[in-house]
CSV table of N, CA and C in Angstrom, one decimal:
chain,number,residue,atom,x,y,z
W,20,MET,N,32.6,-77.7,35.5
W,20,MET,CA,31.4,-77.6,34.7
W,20,MET,C,31.2,-76.2,34.4
W,21,LYS,N,30.7,-75.9,33.1
W,21,LYS,CA,30.4,-74.6,32.7
W,21,LYS,C,29.1,-74.1,33.3
W,22,THR,N,29.0,-72.8,33.6
W,22,THR,CA,27.8,-72.3,34.2
W,22,THR,C,27.3,-71.1,33.4
W,23,ILE,N,26.0,-70.8,33.7
W,23,ILE,CA,25.3,-69.7,33.0
W,23,ILE,C,25.0,-68.6,34.1
W,24,HIS,N,25.6,-67.5,34.0
W,24,HIS,CA,25.4,-66.4,35.0
W,24,HIS,C,24.0,-65.8,34.8
W,25,VAL,N,23.2,-65.9,35.9
W,25,VAL,CA,21.8,-65.2,35.8
W,25,VAL,C,21.9,-64.1,36.8
W,26,PRO,N,21.9,-62.8,36.3
W,26,PRO,CA,22.0,-61.7,37.2
W,26,PRO,C,20.7,-61.5,38.0
W,27,PRO,N,20.8,-61.2,39.2
W,27,PRO,CA,19.6,-61.0,40.1
W,27,PRO,C,18.9,-59.7,39.6
W,28,LEU,N,17.6,-59.7,40.0
W,28,LEU,CA,16.8,-58.6,39.7
W,28,LEU,C,17.1,-57.4,40.6
W,29,GLY,N,17.3,-56.2,40.1
W,29,GLY,CA,17.6,-55.1,40.9
W,29,GLY,C,16.3,-54.5,41.5
W,30,TRP,N,16.5,-53.4,42.3
W,30,TRP,CA,15.3,-52.8,42.9
W,30,TRP,C,14.4,-52.2,41.9
W,31,LEU,N,14.9,-51.6,40.8
W,31,LEU,CA,14.0,-51.0,39.8
W,31,LEU,C,13.2,-52.1,39.1
W,32,ALA,N,13.7,-53.2,38.8
W,32,ALA,CA,13.0,-54.3,38.1
W,32,ALA,C,11.9,-54.8,39.1
W,33,ARG,N,12.3,-55.0,40.3
W,33,ARG,CA,11.3,-55.5,41.3
W,33,ARG,C,10.2,-54.5,41.5
W,34,PHE,N,10.5,-53.2,41.5
W,34,PHE,CA,9.4,-52.2,41.6
W,34,PHE,C,8.5,-52.2,40.4
W,35,ALA,N,9.1,-52.3,39.2
W,35,ALA,CA,8.4,-52.4,38.0
W,35,ALA,C,7.4,-53.6,37.9
W,36,ASP,N,7.9,-54.7,38.4
W,36,ASP,CA,7.1,-55.9,38.5
W,36,ASP,C,5.9,-55.7,39.4
W,37,TRP,N,6.2,-55.1,40.6
W,37,TRP,CA,5.1,-54.8,41.5
W,37,TRP,C,4.1,-53.8,40.9
W,38,ALA,N,4.5,-52.8,40.2
W,38,ALA,CA,3.6,-51.8,39.5
W,38,ALA,C,2.8,-52.5,38.4
W,39,MET,N,3.4,-53.5,37.7
W,39,MET,CA,2.7,-54.1,36.6
W,39,MET,C,1.7,-55.2,37.1
W,40,PHE,N,1.7,-55.6,38.3
W,40,PHE,CA,0.9,-56.6,38.8
W,40,PHE,C,-0.6,-56.5,38.5
W,41,PRO,N,-1.2,-55.3,38.8
W,41,PRO,CA,-2.7,-55.1,38.5
W,41,PRO,C,-2.9,-55.2,37.0
W,42,VAL,N,-2.0,-54.6,36.2
W,42,VAL,CA,-2.2,-54.6,34.8
W,42,VAL,C,-2.2,-56.1,34.3
W,43,MET,N,-1.3,-56.9,34.8
W,43,MET,CA,-1.2,-58.3,34.3
W,43,MET,C,-2.4,-59.1,34.7
W,44,TYR,N,-3.0,-58.8,35.8
W,44,TYR,CA,-4.3,-59.4,36.1
W,44,TYR,C,-5.4,-59.1,35.1
W,45,LEU,N,-5.4,-57.8,34.7
W,45,LEU,CA,-6.4,-57.4,33.7
W,45,LEU,C,-6.2,-58.1,32.3
W,46,VAL,N,-5.0,-58.1,31.9
W,46,VAL,CA,-4.7,-58.6,30.5
W,46,VAL,C,-4.7,-60.2,30.5
W,47,SER,N,-4.7,-60.8,31.7
W,47,SER,CA,-4.9,-62.3,31.7
W,47,SER,C,-6.3,-62.7,31.5
W,48,GLY,N,-7.2,-61.8,31.8
W,48,GLY,CA,-8.6,-62.1,31.5
W,48,GLY,C,-9.3,-62.9,32.7
W,49,THR,N,-8.6,-63.1,33.8
W,49,THR,CA,-9.1,-63.8,34.9
W,49,THR,C,-8.5,-63.2,36.2
W,50,LEU,N,-9.3,-63.1,37.2
W,50,LEU,CA,-8.8,-62.7,38.5
W,50,LEU,C,-8.5,-63.8,39.5
W,51,SER,N,-8.9,-65.0,39.0
W,51,SER,CA,-8.8,-66.2,39.9
W,51,SER,C,-7.5,-67.0,39.8
W,52,GLU,N,-6.6,-66.5,38.9
W,52,GLU,CA,-5.3,-67.2,38.7
W,52,GLU,C,-4.2,-66.3,38.9
W,53,SER,N,-3.0,-66.8,39.2
W,53,SER,CA,-1.8,-66.0,39.4
W,53,SER,C,-1.5,-65.4,38.0
W,54,PRO,N,-1.2,-64.1,37.9
W,54,PRO,CA,-1.0,-63.5,36.6
W,54,PRO,C,0.5,-63.7,36.1
W,55,GLN,N,0.7,-63.5,34.8
W,55,GLN,CA,2.0,-63.6,34.2
W,55,GLN,C,3.0,-62.7,34.9
W,56,ARG,N,4.2,-63.2,35.2
W,56,ARG,CA,5.2,-62.4,35.9
W,56,ARG,C,6.3,-62.0,35.1
W,57,THR,N,6.4,-62.5,33.9
W,57,THR,CA,7.6,-62.2,33.0
W,57,THR,C,7.4,-61.0,32.2
W,58,HIS,N,8.4,-60.1,32.2
W,58,HIS,CA,8.5,-58.9,31.4
W,58,HIS,C,9.9,-58.8,30.8
W,59,ARG,N,10.0,-58.0,29.9
W,59,ARG,CA,11.3,-57.9,29.1
W,59,ARG,C,12.5,-57.8,30.1
W,60,TRP,N,12.4,-57.0,31.1
W,60,TRP,CA,13.5,-56.8,32.0
W,60,TRP,C,13.8,-58.0,32.9
W,61,ASN,N,12.9,-59.0,32.9
W,61,ASN,CA,13.1,-60.2,33.8
W,61,ASN,C,13.8,-61.3,33.1
W,62,ASN,N,14.1,-61.1,31.8
W,62,ASN,CA,14.8,-62.2,31.0
W,62,ASN,C,16.2,-61.8,30.6
W,63,LYS,N,17.0,-62.8,30.5
W,63,LYS,CA,18.4,-62.6,30.0
W,63,LYS,C,18.4,-63.4,28.7
W,64,LYS,N,18.7,-62.8,27.6
W,64,LYS,CA,18.9,-63.5,26.4
W,64,LYS,C,20.3,-64.2,26.4
W,65,LEU,N,20.3,-65.4,25.8
W,65,LEU,CA,21.5,-66.2,25.7
W,65,LEU,C,21.8,-66.5,24.3
W,66,ARG,N,23.0,-66.9,24.0
W,66,ARG,CA,23.4,-67.3,22.7
W,66,ARG,C,23.3,-68.8,22.7
W,67,PRO,N,23.1,-69.4,21.5
W,67,PRO,CA,23.1,-70.9,21.4
W,67,PRO,C,24.3,-71.5,22.0
W,68,ARG,N,25.5,-70.9,21.9
W,68,ARG,CA,26.7,-71.5,22.4
W,68,ARG,C,26.7,-71.5,23.9
W,69,ASP,N,25.9,-70.6,24.6
W,69,ASP,CA,25.8,-70.6,26.0
W,69,ASP,C,25.2,-71.8,26.6
W,70,VAL,N,24.3,-72.5,25.8
W,70,VAL,CA,23.5,-73.6,26.3
W,70,VAL,C,23.9,-74.9,25.6
W,71,GLN,N,24.9,-74.9,24.8
W,71,GLN,CA,25.2,-76.1,24.0
W,71,GLN,C,25.7,-77.3,24.9
W,72,TYR,N,26.2,-77.0,26.1
W,72,TYR,CA,26.7,-78.0,27.0
W,72,TYR,C,25.6,-78.6,27.9
W,73,LEU,N,24.4,-78.0,27.9
W,73,LEU,CA,23.3,-78.5,28.8
W,73,LEU,C,22.9,-79.9,28.3
W,74,LEU,N,22.5,-80.7,29.3
W,74,LEU,CA,22.1,-82.0,29.0
W,74,LEU,C,20.7,-82.1,28.6
W,75,PRO,N,20.4,-82.6,27.4
W,75,PRO,CA,19.0,-82.7,26.9
W,75,PRO,C,18.1,-83.6,27.7
W,76,HIS,N,18.7,-84.6,28.3
W,76,HIS,CA,17.8,-85.5,29.1
W,76,HIS,C,17.4,-84.9,30.4
W,77,SER,N,17.9,-83.7,30.8
W,77,SER,CA,17.5,-83.0,32.0
W,77,SER,C,16.5,-81.8,31.6
W,78,MET,N,16.1,-81.8,30.4
W,78,MET,CA,15.2,-80.7,29.9
W,78,MET,C,13.8,-81.3,29.6
W,79,VAL,N,12.8,-80.4,29.4
W,79,VAL,CA,11.5,-80.8,29.0
W,79,VAL,C,11.2,-80.3,27.6
W,80,HIS,N,10.9,-81.2,26.7
W,80,HIS,CA,10.5,-80.8,25.3
W,80,HIS,C,9.0,-80.6,25.2
W,81,SER,N,8.6,-79.5,24.6
W,81,SER,CA,7.1,-79.2,24.4
W,81,SER,C,6.9,-78.9,23.0
W,82,SER,N,5.9,-79.4,22.4
W,82,SER,CA,5.5,-79.1,21.1
W,82,SER,C,4.7,-77.8,21.1
W,83,GLY,N,4.8,-77.0,20.0
W,83,GLY,CA,4.1,-75.8,19.9
W,83,GLY,C,2.6,-76.0,19.8
W,84,THR,N,1.8,-75.0,20.2
W,84,THR,CA,0.4,-75.1,20.1
W,84,THR,C,-0.1,-74.1,19.1
W,85,PRO,N,-1.3,-74.3,18.5
W,85,PRO,CA,-1.8,-73.3,17.6
W,85,PRO,C,-2.1,-72.0,18.5
W,86,SER,N,-1.4,-70.9,18.1
W,86,SER,CA,-1.6,-69.7,18.9
W,86,SER,C,-1.3,-68.5,18.0
W,87,SER,N,-1.5,-67.3,18.5
W,87,SER,CA,-1.2,-66.1,17.7
W,87,SER,C,0.3,-65.9,17.6
W,88,GLY,N,0.7,-65.0,16.7
W,88,GLY,CA,2.1,-64.6,16.6
W,88,GLY,C,2.5,-64.0,17.9
W,89,ARG,N,3.8,-63.8,18.0
W,89,ARG,CA,4.4,-63.2,19.2
W,89,ARG,C,4.2,-61.7,19.3
W,90,PHE,N,4.2,-61.0,18.2
W,90,PHE,CA,4.0,-59.6,18.2
W,90,PHE,C,3.0,-59.0,17.2
W,91,TRP,N,2.3,-58.0,17.6
W,91,TRP,CA,1.5,-57.2,16.7
W,91,TRP,C,2.1,-55.8,16.7
W,92,TRP,N,2.7,-55.5,15.6
W,92,TRP,CA,3.6,-54.3,15.5
W,92,TRP,C,4.7,-54.6,16.4
W,93,LYS,N,4.9,-53.8,17.5
W,93,LYS,CA,5.9,-54.1,18.5
W,93,LYS,C,5.3,-54.5,19.8
W,94,MET,N,4.0,-54.7,19.9
W,94,MET,CA,3.4,-55.0,21.1
W,94,MET,C,3.4,-56.6,21.3
W,95,PRO,N,3.9,-57.0,22.5
W,95,PRO,CA,4.1,-58.4,22.7
W,95,PRO,C,2.7,-59.1,23.0
W,96,LEU,N,2.0,-59.6,22.0
W,96,LEU,CA,0.7,-60.2,22.2
W,96,LEU,C,0.8,-61.5,23.1
W,97,PHE,N,1.9,-62.2,23.0
W,97,PHE,CA,2.0,-63.5,23.7
W,97,PHE,C,1.8,-63.3,25.2
W,98,HIS,N,2.0,-62.1,25.8
W,98,HIS,CA,1.8,-61.8,27.2
W,98,HIS,C,0.4,-61.3,27.5
W,99,LEU,N,-0.4,-61.2,26.5
W,99,LEU,CA,-1.7,-60.6,26.6
W,99,LEU,C,-2.9,-61.5,26.2
W,100,PRO,N,-3.2,-62.5,27.0
W,100,PRO,CA,-4.3,-63.5,26.6
W,100,PRO,C,-5.6,-62.8,26.3
W,101,VAL,N,-5.9,-61.7,26.9
W,101,VAL,CA,-7.2,-61.1,26.7
W,101,VAL,C,-7.3,-60.5,25.2
W,102,PHE,N,-6.1,-60.3,24.6
W,102,PHE,CA,-6.0,-59.8,23.2
W,102,PHE,C,-5.6,-60.9,22.3
W,103,GLY,N,-5.8,-62.2,22.6
W,103,GLY,CA,-5.5,-63.3,21.8
W,103,GLY,C,-4.1,-63.9,22.0
W,104,GLY,N,-3.4,-63.5,23.0
W,104,GLY,CA,-2.1,-64.0,23.3
W,104,GLY,C,-2.1,-65.5,23.7
W,105,TRP,N,-0.9,-66.0,24.0
W,105,TRP,CA,-0.8,-67.4,24.4
W,105,TRP,C,-1.6,-67.7,25.7
W,106,ARG,N,-2.3,-68.8,25.7
W,106,ARG,CA,-3.1,-69.2,26.8
W,106,ARG,C,-2.7,-70.6,27.4
W,107,HIS,N,-2.1,-71.4,26.6
W,107,HIS,CA,-1.7,-72.8,27.0
W,107,HIS,C,-0.4,-72.7,27.8
W,108,TYR,N,-0.3,-73.6,28.8
W,108,TYR,CA,0.9,-73.6,29.6
W,108,TYR,C,1.2,-75.1,30.0
W,109,ILE,N,2.5,-75.3,30.4
W,109,ILE,CA,2.8,-76.6,31.0
W,109,ILE,C,3.4,-76.2,32.4
W,110,VAL,N,3.4,-77.2,33.3
W,110,VAL,CA,3.9,-76.9,34.6
W,110,VAL,C,5.2,-77.7,34.8
W,111,LEU,N,6.3,-77.0,35.1
W,111,LEU,CA,7.6,-77.6,35.3
W,111,LEU,C,7.9,-77.6,36.8
W,112,GLU,N,8.5,-78.7,37.2
W,112,GLU,CA,9.0,-78.9,38.6
W,112,GLU,C,10.4,-79.3,38.6
W,113,PRO,N,11.2,-78.6,39.4
W,113,PRO,CA,12.7,-79.0,39.5
W,113,PRO,C,12.8,-80.2,40.4
W,114,LEU,N,13.7,-81.1,40.0
W,114,LEU,CA,14.0,-82.2,40.9
W,114,LEU,C,15.1,-81.9,41.8
W,115,CYS,N,14.8,-81.2,42.9
W,115,CYS,CA,15.7,-80.7,43.9
W,115,CYS,C,14.9,-80.5,45.2
W,116,PRO,N,15.6,-80.3,46.3
W,116,PRO,CA,14.9,-80.1,47.6
W,116,PRO,C,13.9,-78.9,47.4
W,117,PRO,N,12.7,-79.0,48.1
W,117,PRO,CA,11.6,-78.1,47.9
W,117,PRO,C,11.9,-76.6,48.1
W,118,ASP,N,12.8,-76.2,49.0
W,118,ASP,CA,13.1,-74.8,49.2
W,118,ASP,C,14.2,-74.3,48.3
W,119,THR,N,14.7,-75.1,47.4
W,119,THR,CA,15.8,-74.7,46.6
W,119,THR,C,15.4,-73.7,45.5
W,120,SER,N,16.2,-72.6,45.4
W,120,SER,CA,15.9,-71.6,44.4
W,120,SER,C,16.4,-72.1,43.0
W,121,TRP,N,15.7,-71.7,42.0
W,121,TRP,CA,16.1,-72.0,40.6
W,121,TRP,C,15.5,-71.0,39.6
W,122,HIS,N,16.0,-71.1,38.4
W,122,HIS,CA,15.6,-70.3,37.3
W,122,HIS,C,15.2,-71.2,36.1
W,123,VAL,N,14.2,-70.8,35.4
W,123,VAL,CA,13.7,-71.6,34.2
W,123,VAL,C,14.3,-70.9,33.0
W,124,GLY,N,14.7,-71.7,32.0
W,124,GLY,CA,15.2,-71.2,30.8
W,124,GLY,C,14.5,-71.9,29.6
W,125,TRP,N,14.7,-71.4,28.4
W,125,TRP,CA,14.0,-71.9,27.2
W,125,TRP,C,15.0,-71.8,26.0
W,126,ILE,N,14.7,-72.8,25.1
W,126,ILE,CA,15.5,-72.8,23.8
W,126,ILE,C,14.4,-73.1,22.7
W,127,THR,N,14.3,-72.1,21.8
W,127,THR,CA,13.5,-72.3,20.6
W,127,THR,C,14.3,-72.2,19.4
W,128,ARG,N,13.7,-72.2,18.2
W,128,ARG,CA,14.4,-72.1,17.0
W,128,ARG,C,15.2,-70.8,16.9
W,129,ASP,N,14.6,-69.7,17.4
W,129,ASP,CA,15.2,-68.4,17.3
W,129,ASP,C,15.4,-67.6,18.6
W,130,VAL,N,15.0,-68.2,19.7
W,130,VAL,CA,15.2,-67.4,21.0
W,130,VAL,C,15.7,-68.4,22.1
W,131,VAL,N,16.8,-67.9,22.7
W,131,VAL,CA,17.3,-68.7,23.9
W,131,VAL,C,17.4,-67.7,25.0
W,132,GLY,N,16.9,-68.1,26.2
W,132,GLY,CA,17.0,-67.2,27.3
W,132,GLY,C,16.7,-67.9,28.6
W,133,VAL,N,16.8,-67.1,29.7
W,133,VAL,CA,16.6,-67.6,31.0
W,133,VAL,C,15.9,-66.5,31.8
W,134,SER,N,15.0,-66.9,32.7
W,134,SER,CA,14.3,-65.9,33.5
W,134,SER,C,15.1,-65.5,34.7
W,135,ARG,N,15.2,-64.2,35.0
W,135,ARG,CA,15.9,-63.7,36.1
W,135,ARG,C,15.1,-63.8,37.4
W,136,ILE,N,13.9,-64.2,37.3
W,136,ILE,CA,13.0,-64.4,38.4
W,136,ILE,C,13.4,-65.7,39.1
W,137,THR,N,13.7,-65.6,40.4
W,137,THR,CA,14.0,-66.7,41.2
W,137,THR,C,12.7,-67.5,41.6
W,138,SER,N,12.7,-68.8,41.4
W,138,SER,CA,11.5,-69.6,41.7
W,138,SER,C,11.8,-70.6,42.8
W,139,ARG,N,10.8,-71.1,43.4
W,139,ARG,CA,10.9,-72.2,44.3
W,139,ARG,C,9.8,-73.1,44.0
W,140,GLY,N,10.1,-74.4,43.8
W,140,GLY,CA,9.0,-75.3,43.5
W,140,GLY,C,8.5,-75.2,42.0
W,141,PRO,N,7.3,-75.7,41.7
W,141,PRO,CA,6.8,-75.8,40.4
W,141,PRO,C,6.4,-74.4,39.9
W,142,VAL,N,6.5,-74.2,38.6
W,142,VAL,CA,6.0,-73.0,37.9
W,142,VAL,C,5.3,-73.3,36.6
W,143,ARG,N,4.4,-72.4,36.2
W,143,ARG,CA,3.8,-72.6,34.9
W,143,ARG,C,4.6,-71.8,33.9
W,144,VAL,N,4.7,-72.3,32.6
W,144,VAL,CA,5.4,-71.6,31.6
W,144,VAL,C,4.5,-71.6,30.3
W,145,LEU,N,4.3,-70.5,29.7
W,145,LEU,CA,3.5,-70.4,28.5
W,145,LEU,C,4.0,-71.2,27.3
W,146,LEU,N,3.1,-71.7,26.5
W,146,LEU,CA,3.5,-72.4,25.3
W,146,LEU,C,3.1,-71.5,24.1
W,147,GLY,N,4.0,-71.3,23.2
W,147,GLY,CA,3.7,-70.6,21.9
W,147,GLY,C,3.5,-71.5,20.8
W,148,SER,N,3.7,-71.0,19.6
W,148,SER,CA,3.5,-71.8,18.4
W,148,SER,C,4.7,-72.7,18.0
W,149,GLU,N,5.8,-72.5,18.7
W,149,GLU,CA,7.0,-73.2,18.3
W,149,GLU,C,7.4,-74.3,19.4
W,150,ASN,N,8.1,-75.3,18.9
W,150,ASN,CA,8.6,-76.2,19.9
W,150,ASN,C,9.6,-75.6,20.8
W,151,VAL,N,9.7,-76.0,22.0
W,151,VAL,CA,10.6,-75.4,23.0
W,151,VAL,C,11.2,-76.5,23.9
W,152,LEU,N,12.4,-76.2,24.3
W,152,LEU,CA,13.1,-77.0,25.3
W,152,LEU,C,13.2,-76.1,26.5
W,153,HIS,N,12.7,-76.6,27.7
W,153,HIS,CA,12.8,-75.9,28.9
W,153,HIS,C,13.9,-76.5,29.8
W,154,PHE,N,14.7,-75.7,30.4
W,154,PHE,CA,15.8,-76.2,31.3
W,154,PHE,C,15.7,-75.4,32.6
W,155,GLY,N,16.4,-76.0,33.6
W,155,GLY,CA,16.4,-75.3,34.9
W,155,GLY,C,17.9,-75.1,35.3
W,156,LEU,N,18.1,-74.0,36.0
W,156,LEU,CA,19.4,-73.7,36.6
W,156,LEU,C,19.3,-73.4,38.0
W,157,TYR,N,20.3,-73.9,38.8
W,157,TYR,CA,20.5,-73.5,40.2
W,157,TYR,C,21.0,-72.0,40.2
W,158,PRO,N,20.9,-71.3,41.3
W,158,PRO,CA,21.4,-69.9,41.3
W,158,PRO,C,22.9,-69.8,41.0
W,159,ASP,N,23.7,-70.9,41.2
W,159,ASP,CA,25.1,-70.8,40.8
W,159,ASP,C,25.3,-71.0,39.3
W,160,GLY,N,24.2,-71.2,38.5
W,160,GLY,CA,24.3,-71.3,37.1
W,160,GLY,C,24.5,-72.7,36.5
W,161,THR,N,24.5,-73.7,37.4
W,161,THR,CA,24.6,-75.1,36.9
W,161,THR,C,23.2,-75.7,36.7
W,162,GLN,N,23.2,-76.6,35.8
W,162,GLN,CA,21.9,-77.2,35.4
W,162,GLN,C,21.3,-78.1,36.4
W,163,LEU,N,20.0,-78.1,36.5
W,163,LEU,CA,19.2,-79.0,37.3
W,163,LEU,C,18.2,-79.7,36.5
W,164,PHE,N,17.7,-80.9,36.9
W,164,PHE,CA,16.8,-81.6,36.1
W,164,PHE,C,15.4,-81.1,36.4
W,165,VAL,N,14.6,-80.9,35.3
W,165,VAL,CA,13.2,-80.5,35.4
W,165,VAL,C,12.3,-81.5,34.7
W,166,LYS,N,11.1,-81.6,35.2
W,166,LYS,CA,10.1,-82.5,34.6
W,166,LYS,C,8.8,-81.8,34.5
W,167,LYS,N,8.0,-82.2,33.5
W,167,LYS,CA,6.7,-81.7,33.3
W,167,LYS,C,5.7,-82.5,34.2
W,168,ILE,N,4.9,-81.7,35.0
W,168,ILE,CA,4.0,-82.4,35.9
W,168,ILE,C,2.6,-82.1,35.6
W,169,GLY,N,2.3,-81.2,34.6
W,169,GLY,CA,0.9,-80.9,34.2
W,169,GLY,C,0.9,-79.9,33.1
W,170,GLU,N,-0.3,-79.6,32.8
W,170,GLU,CA,-0.6,-78.6,31.7
W,170,GLU,C,-2.0,-78.0,32.0
W,171,GLY,N,-2.2,-76.9,31.3
W,171,GLY,CA,-3.5,-76.2,31.5
W,171,GLY,C,-3.6,-75.1,30.5
W,172,THR,N,-4.7,-74.3,30.7
W,172,THR,CA,-5.0,-73.1,29.9
W,172,THR,C,-5.4,-72.0,30.9
W,173,ILE,N,-4.8,-70.8,30.6
W,173,ILE,CA,-5.2,-69.7,31.4
W,173,ILE,C,-6.7,-69.5,31.3
W,174,GLY,N,-7.3,-69.4,32.5
W,174,GLY,CA,-8.8,-69.2,32.6
W,174,GLY,C,-9.5,-70.5,32.9
W,175,ASP,N,-8.8,-71.6,33.0
W,175,ASP,CA,-9.5,-72.9,33.3
W,175,ASP,C,-9.6,-73.1,34.8
W,176,GLU,N,-8.9,-72.3,35.6
W,176,GLU,CA,-9.0,-72.4,37.0
W,176,GLU,C,-8.7,-73.8,37.5
W,177,GLY,N,-7.8,-74.4,36.9
W,177,GLY,CA,-7.4,-75.8,37.2
W,177,GLY,C,-6.5,-75.8,38.5
W,178,GLN,N,-6.0,-77.0,38.8
W,178,GLN,CA,-5.2,-77.3,40.0
W,178,GLN,C,-3.9,-76.5,40.0
W,179,TYR,N,-3.5,-76.0,38.9
W,179,TYR,CA,-2.2,-75.2,38.9
W,179,TYR,C,-2.4,-73.7,38.8
W,180,ALA,N,-3.6,-73.2,38.8
W,180,ALA,CA,-3.9,-71.8,38.6
W,180,ALA,C,-3.2,-70.8,39.5
W,181,LEU,N,-2.8,-71.3,40.7
W,181,LEU,CA,-2.2,-70.3,41.6
W,181,LEU,C,-0.6,-70.4,41.6
W,182,LEU,N,-0.1,-71.3,40.8
W,182,LEU,CA,1.4,-71.3,40.7
W,182,LEU,C,1.9,-70.1,39.9
W,183,PRO,N,3.1,-69.7,40.1
W,183,PRO,CA,3.6,-68.6,39.4
W,183,PRO,C,3.6,-68.9,37.9
W,184,LEU,N,3.3,-67.9,37.1
W,184,LEU,CA,3.3,-68.0,35.6
W,184,LEU,C,4.4,-67.2,35.0
W,185,LEU,N,5.4,-67.9,34.5
W,185,LEU,CA,6.5,-67.2,33.9
W,185,LEU,C,6.5,-67.2,32.4
């Protein structure tokens, strides 16, 4: 079976994530929810041919939501809810043993990628204005089945507010 290599985060990326933590709380507009953890250095861009063998029935399809564009000049608004960025999310859960590590990936019309952040259990993922397919990968790069277990909006302080937001 073909695999997708997801490089682990190095010490510099982990330090940058730690340093950005307070800033991400501020730009989320709420201190009562887990802030966005994804930054440019946490993602690996993929080519469409890298994911063509993935099984669609093991993915979650989400429709786009009315939202702002992804960038204002070169500033990534979608990560900044306080400035009109994306606020809606879905909650994905891998169908694997609870302590199993996994990575979440996405396929849109023009962007294919995977998060280098290792997750365990359910995670929240933001929804933009485009349709998206979300997939999951084990650390060895093979696909795992993911399902949608919920949805919400940043700031609603709902039942998923403390799950990691990727």
